[in-house]
Coordinates of N, CA and C and ligand atoms in Angstrom, one line a residue:
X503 N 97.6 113.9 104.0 CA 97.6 115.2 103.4 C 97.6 115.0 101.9
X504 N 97.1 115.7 100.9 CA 96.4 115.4 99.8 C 97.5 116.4 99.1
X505 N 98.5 115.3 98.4 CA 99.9 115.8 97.0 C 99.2 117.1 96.8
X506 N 100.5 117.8 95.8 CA 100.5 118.7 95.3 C 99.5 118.5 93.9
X507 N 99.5 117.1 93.4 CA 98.8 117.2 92.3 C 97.1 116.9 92.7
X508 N 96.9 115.8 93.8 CA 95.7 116.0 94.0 C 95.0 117.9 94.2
X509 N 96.1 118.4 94.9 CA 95.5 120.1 95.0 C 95.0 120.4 93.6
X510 N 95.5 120.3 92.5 CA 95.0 120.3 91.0 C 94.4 119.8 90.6
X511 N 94.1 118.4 90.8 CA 92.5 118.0 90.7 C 91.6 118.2 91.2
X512 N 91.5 119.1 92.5 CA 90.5 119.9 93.2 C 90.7 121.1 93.0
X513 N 91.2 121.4 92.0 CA 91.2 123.0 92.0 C 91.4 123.6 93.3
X514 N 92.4 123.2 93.9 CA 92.6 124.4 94.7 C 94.1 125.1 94.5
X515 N 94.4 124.5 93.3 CA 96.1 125.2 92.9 C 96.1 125.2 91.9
X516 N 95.8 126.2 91.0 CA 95.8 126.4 89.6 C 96.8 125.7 88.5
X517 N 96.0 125.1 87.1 CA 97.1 124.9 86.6 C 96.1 125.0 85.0
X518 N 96.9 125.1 84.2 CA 96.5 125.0 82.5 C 96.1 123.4 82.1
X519 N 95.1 123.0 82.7 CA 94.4 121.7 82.4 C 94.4 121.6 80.9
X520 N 94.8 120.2 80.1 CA 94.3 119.9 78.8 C 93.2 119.3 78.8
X521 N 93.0 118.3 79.9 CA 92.8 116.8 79.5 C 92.4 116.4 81.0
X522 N 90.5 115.7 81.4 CA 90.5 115.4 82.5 C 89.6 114.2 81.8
X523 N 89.6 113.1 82.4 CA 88.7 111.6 82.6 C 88.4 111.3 84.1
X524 N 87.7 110.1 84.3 CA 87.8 109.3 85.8 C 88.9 109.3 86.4
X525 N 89.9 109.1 85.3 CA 90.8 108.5 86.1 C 92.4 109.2 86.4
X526 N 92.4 110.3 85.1 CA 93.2 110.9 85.1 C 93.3 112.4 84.8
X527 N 94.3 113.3 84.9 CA 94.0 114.7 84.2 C 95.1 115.0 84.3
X528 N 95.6 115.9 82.8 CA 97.0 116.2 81.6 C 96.6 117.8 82.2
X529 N 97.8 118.3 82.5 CA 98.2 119.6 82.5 C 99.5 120.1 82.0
X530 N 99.9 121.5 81.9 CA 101.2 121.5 81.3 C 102.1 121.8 82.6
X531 N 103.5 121.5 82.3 CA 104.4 121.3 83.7 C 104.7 123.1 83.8
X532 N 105.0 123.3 84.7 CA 104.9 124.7 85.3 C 106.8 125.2 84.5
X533 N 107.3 124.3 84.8 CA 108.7 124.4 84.5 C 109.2 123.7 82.9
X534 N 108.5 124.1 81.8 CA 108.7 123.0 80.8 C 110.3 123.3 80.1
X535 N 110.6 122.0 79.8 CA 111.8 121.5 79.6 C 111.6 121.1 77.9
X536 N 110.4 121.6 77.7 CA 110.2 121.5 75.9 C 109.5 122.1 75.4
X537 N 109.2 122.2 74.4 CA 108.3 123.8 73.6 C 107.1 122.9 73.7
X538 N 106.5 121.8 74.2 CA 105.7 121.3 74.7 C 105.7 120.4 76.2
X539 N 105.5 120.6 77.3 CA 106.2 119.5 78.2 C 104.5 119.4 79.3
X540 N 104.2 118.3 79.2 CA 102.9 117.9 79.8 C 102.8 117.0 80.7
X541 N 102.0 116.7 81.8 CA 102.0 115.5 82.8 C 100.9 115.3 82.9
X542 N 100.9 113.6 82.9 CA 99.5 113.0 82.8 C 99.7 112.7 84.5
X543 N 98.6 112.8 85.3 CA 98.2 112.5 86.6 C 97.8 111.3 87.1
X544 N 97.6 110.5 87.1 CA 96.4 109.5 87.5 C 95.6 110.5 89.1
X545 N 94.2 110.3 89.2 CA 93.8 110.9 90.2 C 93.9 110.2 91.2
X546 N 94.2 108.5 91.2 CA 94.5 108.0 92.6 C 96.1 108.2 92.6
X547 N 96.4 109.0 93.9 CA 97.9 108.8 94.3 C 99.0 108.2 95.0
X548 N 99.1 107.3 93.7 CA 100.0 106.2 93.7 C 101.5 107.2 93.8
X549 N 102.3 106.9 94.5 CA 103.0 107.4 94.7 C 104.4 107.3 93.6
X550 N 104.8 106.2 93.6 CA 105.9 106.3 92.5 C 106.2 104.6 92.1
X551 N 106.3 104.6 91.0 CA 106.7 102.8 90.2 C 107.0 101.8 90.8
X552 N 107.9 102.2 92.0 CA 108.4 101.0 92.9 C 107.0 100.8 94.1
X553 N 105.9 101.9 93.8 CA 105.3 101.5 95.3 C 103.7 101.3 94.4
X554 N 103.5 100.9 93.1 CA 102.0 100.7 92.7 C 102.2 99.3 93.1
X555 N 100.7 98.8 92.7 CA 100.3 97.8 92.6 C 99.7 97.0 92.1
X556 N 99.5 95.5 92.1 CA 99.0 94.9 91.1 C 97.4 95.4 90.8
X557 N 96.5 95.8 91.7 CA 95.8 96.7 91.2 C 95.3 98.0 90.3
X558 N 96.7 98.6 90.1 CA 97.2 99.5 89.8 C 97.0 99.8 88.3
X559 N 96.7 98.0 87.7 CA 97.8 98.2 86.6 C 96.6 99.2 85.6
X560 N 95.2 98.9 85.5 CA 94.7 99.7 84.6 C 94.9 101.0 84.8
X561 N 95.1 101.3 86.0 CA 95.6 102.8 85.6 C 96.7 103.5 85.4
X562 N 97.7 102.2 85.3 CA 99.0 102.7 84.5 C 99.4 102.5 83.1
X563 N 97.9 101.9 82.7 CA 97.9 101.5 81.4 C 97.4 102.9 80.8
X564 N 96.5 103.2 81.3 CA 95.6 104.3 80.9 C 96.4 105.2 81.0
X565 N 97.4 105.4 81.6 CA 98.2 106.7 81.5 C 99.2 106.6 80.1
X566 N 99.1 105.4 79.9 CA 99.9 105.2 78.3 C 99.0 106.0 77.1
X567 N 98.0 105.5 77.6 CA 96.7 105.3 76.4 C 96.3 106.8 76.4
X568 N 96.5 107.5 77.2 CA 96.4 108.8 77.4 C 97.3 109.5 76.4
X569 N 98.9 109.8 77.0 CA 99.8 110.3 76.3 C 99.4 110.0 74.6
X570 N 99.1 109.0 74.4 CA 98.3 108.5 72.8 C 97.5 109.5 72.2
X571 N 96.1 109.8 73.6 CA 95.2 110.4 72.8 C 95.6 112.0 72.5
X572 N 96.4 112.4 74.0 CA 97.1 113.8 74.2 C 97.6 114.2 72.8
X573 N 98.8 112.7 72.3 CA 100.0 113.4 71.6 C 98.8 113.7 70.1
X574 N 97.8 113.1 69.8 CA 96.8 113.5 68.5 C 95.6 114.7 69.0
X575 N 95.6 114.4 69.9 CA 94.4 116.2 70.4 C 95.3 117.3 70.2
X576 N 96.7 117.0 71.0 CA 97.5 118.3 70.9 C 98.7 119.0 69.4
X577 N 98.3 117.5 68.6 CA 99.0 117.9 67.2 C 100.4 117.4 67.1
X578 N 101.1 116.4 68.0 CA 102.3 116.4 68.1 C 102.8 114.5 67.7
X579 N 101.4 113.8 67.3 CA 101.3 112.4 67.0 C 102.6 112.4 66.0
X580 N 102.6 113.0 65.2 CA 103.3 112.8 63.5 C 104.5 112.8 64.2
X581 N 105.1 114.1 64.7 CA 106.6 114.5 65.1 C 107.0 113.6 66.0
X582 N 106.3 113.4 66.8 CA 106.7 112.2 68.1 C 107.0 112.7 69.6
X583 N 107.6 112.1 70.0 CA 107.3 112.7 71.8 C 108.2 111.8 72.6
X584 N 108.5 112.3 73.6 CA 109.2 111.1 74.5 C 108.3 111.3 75.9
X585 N 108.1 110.1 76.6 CA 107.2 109.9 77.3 C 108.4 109.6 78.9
X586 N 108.2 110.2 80.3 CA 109.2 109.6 81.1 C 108.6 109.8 82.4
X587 N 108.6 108.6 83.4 CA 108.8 108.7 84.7 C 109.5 108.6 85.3
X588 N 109.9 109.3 86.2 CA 111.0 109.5 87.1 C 110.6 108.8 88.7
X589 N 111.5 107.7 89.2 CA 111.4 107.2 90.1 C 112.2 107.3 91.3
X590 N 112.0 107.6 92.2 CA 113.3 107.8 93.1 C 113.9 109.1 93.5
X591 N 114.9 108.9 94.3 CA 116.0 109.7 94.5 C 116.7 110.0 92.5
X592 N 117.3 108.7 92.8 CA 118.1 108.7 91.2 C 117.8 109.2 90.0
X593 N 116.5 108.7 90.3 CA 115.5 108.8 88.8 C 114.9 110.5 89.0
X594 N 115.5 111.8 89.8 CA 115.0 112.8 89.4 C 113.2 112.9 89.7
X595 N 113.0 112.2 90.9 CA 111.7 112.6 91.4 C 111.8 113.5 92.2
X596 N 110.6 114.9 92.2 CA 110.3 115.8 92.9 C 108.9 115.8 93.2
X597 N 108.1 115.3 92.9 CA 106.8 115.4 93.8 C 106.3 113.8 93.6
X598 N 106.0 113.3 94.7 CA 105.7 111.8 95.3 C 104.3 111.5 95.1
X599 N 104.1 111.8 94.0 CA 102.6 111.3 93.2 C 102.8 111.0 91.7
X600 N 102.6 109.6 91.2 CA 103.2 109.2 90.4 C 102.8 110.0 88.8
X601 N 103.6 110.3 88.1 CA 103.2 111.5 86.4 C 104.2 110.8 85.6
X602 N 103.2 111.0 84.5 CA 103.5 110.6 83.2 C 104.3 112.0 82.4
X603 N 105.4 112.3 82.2 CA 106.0 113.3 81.6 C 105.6 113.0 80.0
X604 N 104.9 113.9 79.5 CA 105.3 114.0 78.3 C 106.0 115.7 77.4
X605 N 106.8 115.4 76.7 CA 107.6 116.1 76.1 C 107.9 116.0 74.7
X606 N 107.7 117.3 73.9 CA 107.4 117.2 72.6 C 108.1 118.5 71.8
X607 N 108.2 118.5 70.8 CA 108.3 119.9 70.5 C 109.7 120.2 69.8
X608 N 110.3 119.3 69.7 CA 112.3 119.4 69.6 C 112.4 118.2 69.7
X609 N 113.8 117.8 68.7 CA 114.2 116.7 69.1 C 114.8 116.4 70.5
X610 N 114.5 115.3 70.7 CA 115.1 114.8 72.0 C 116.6 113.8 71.9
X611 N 117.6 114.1 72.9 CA 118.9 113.5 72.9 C 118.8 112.7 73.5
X612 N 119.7 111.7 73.0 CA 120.0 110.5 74.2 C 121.4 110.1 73.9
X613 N 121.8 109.5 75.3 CA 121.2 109.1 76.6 C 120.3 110.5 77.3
X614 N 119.4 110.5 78.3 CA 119.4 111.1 79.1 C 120.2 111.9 80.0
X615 N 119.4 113.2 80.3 CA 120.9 113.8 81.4 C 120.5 113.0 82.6
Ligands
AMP956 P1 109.3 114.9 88.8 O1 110.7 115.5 88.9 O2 109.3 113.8 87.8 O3 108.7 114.5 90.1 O4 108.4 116.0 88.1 C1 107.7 117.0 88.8 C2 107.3 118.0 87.8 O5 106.2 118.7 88.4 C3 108.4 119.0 87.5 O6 108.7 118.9 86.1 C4 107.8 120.3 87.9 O7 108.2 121.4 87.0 C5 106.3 120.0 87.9 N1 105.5 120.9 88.7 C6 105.8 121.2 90.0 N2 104.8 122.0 90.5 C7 103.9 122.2 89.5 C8 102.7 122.9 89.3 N3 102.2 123.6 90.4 N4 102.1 122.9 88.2 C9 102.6 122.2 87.1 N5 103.7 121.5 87.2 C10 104.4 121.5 88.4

């Protein structure tokens, strides 16, 4: 059965696309947690960090290289960004297709909640 984010790469579940390639496509999160908050996709659905693979890796590279090109197309290079995947139970996973969070717009605290 084809994730919730593959449904958004086939347009069959709407979403405010920035950003589409071969390999991947940047939308904004439905629920943003910053006066910018974006997710990079990869279009194969790899499920989550503990389950890619050594094949894997250029497209987990490319999701770096991404957030890069995102954070200068969308104006937010200078100020900065925090970039985060969430793995797991622990790690604050809710949908089992692996995303690149990016978040911008405000400073960011740490540690993490
Ligand atoms: P995670 O908790 O890391 O799995 O993140 C899942 C993210 O997907 C959350 O930040 C949700 O707000 C976001 N999300 C869920 N459904 C949608 C949707 N239909 N369009 C955009 N973002 C979504």
């Amino acid at each position: 059965m084809p994730t919730l984010f593959e449904k958004i790469a086939a347009r069959e579940i709407p979403a405010d696309i920035v950003y589409e390639d071969d390999l991947c496509l940047c939308f904004h999160d439905i629920n943003p947690q910053a006066p910018i908050h974006l997710l990079i996709v990869p279009k194969k659905p790899i499920v989550r960090i503990a389950e890619a693979k050594p094949e894997d890796k250029e497209t987990l590279g490319h999701l770096i290289l991404t957030a890069q090109l995102i954070a200068k197309q969308e104006g937010f290079e200078q100020n900065g960004f925090r970039t985060v995947i969430n793995n797991g139970q622990d790690g604050g996973e809710e949908v089992p297709h692996l995303h690149l969070h990016i978040l911008a717009g405000r400073k960011m605290t740490w540690p993490p909640g």
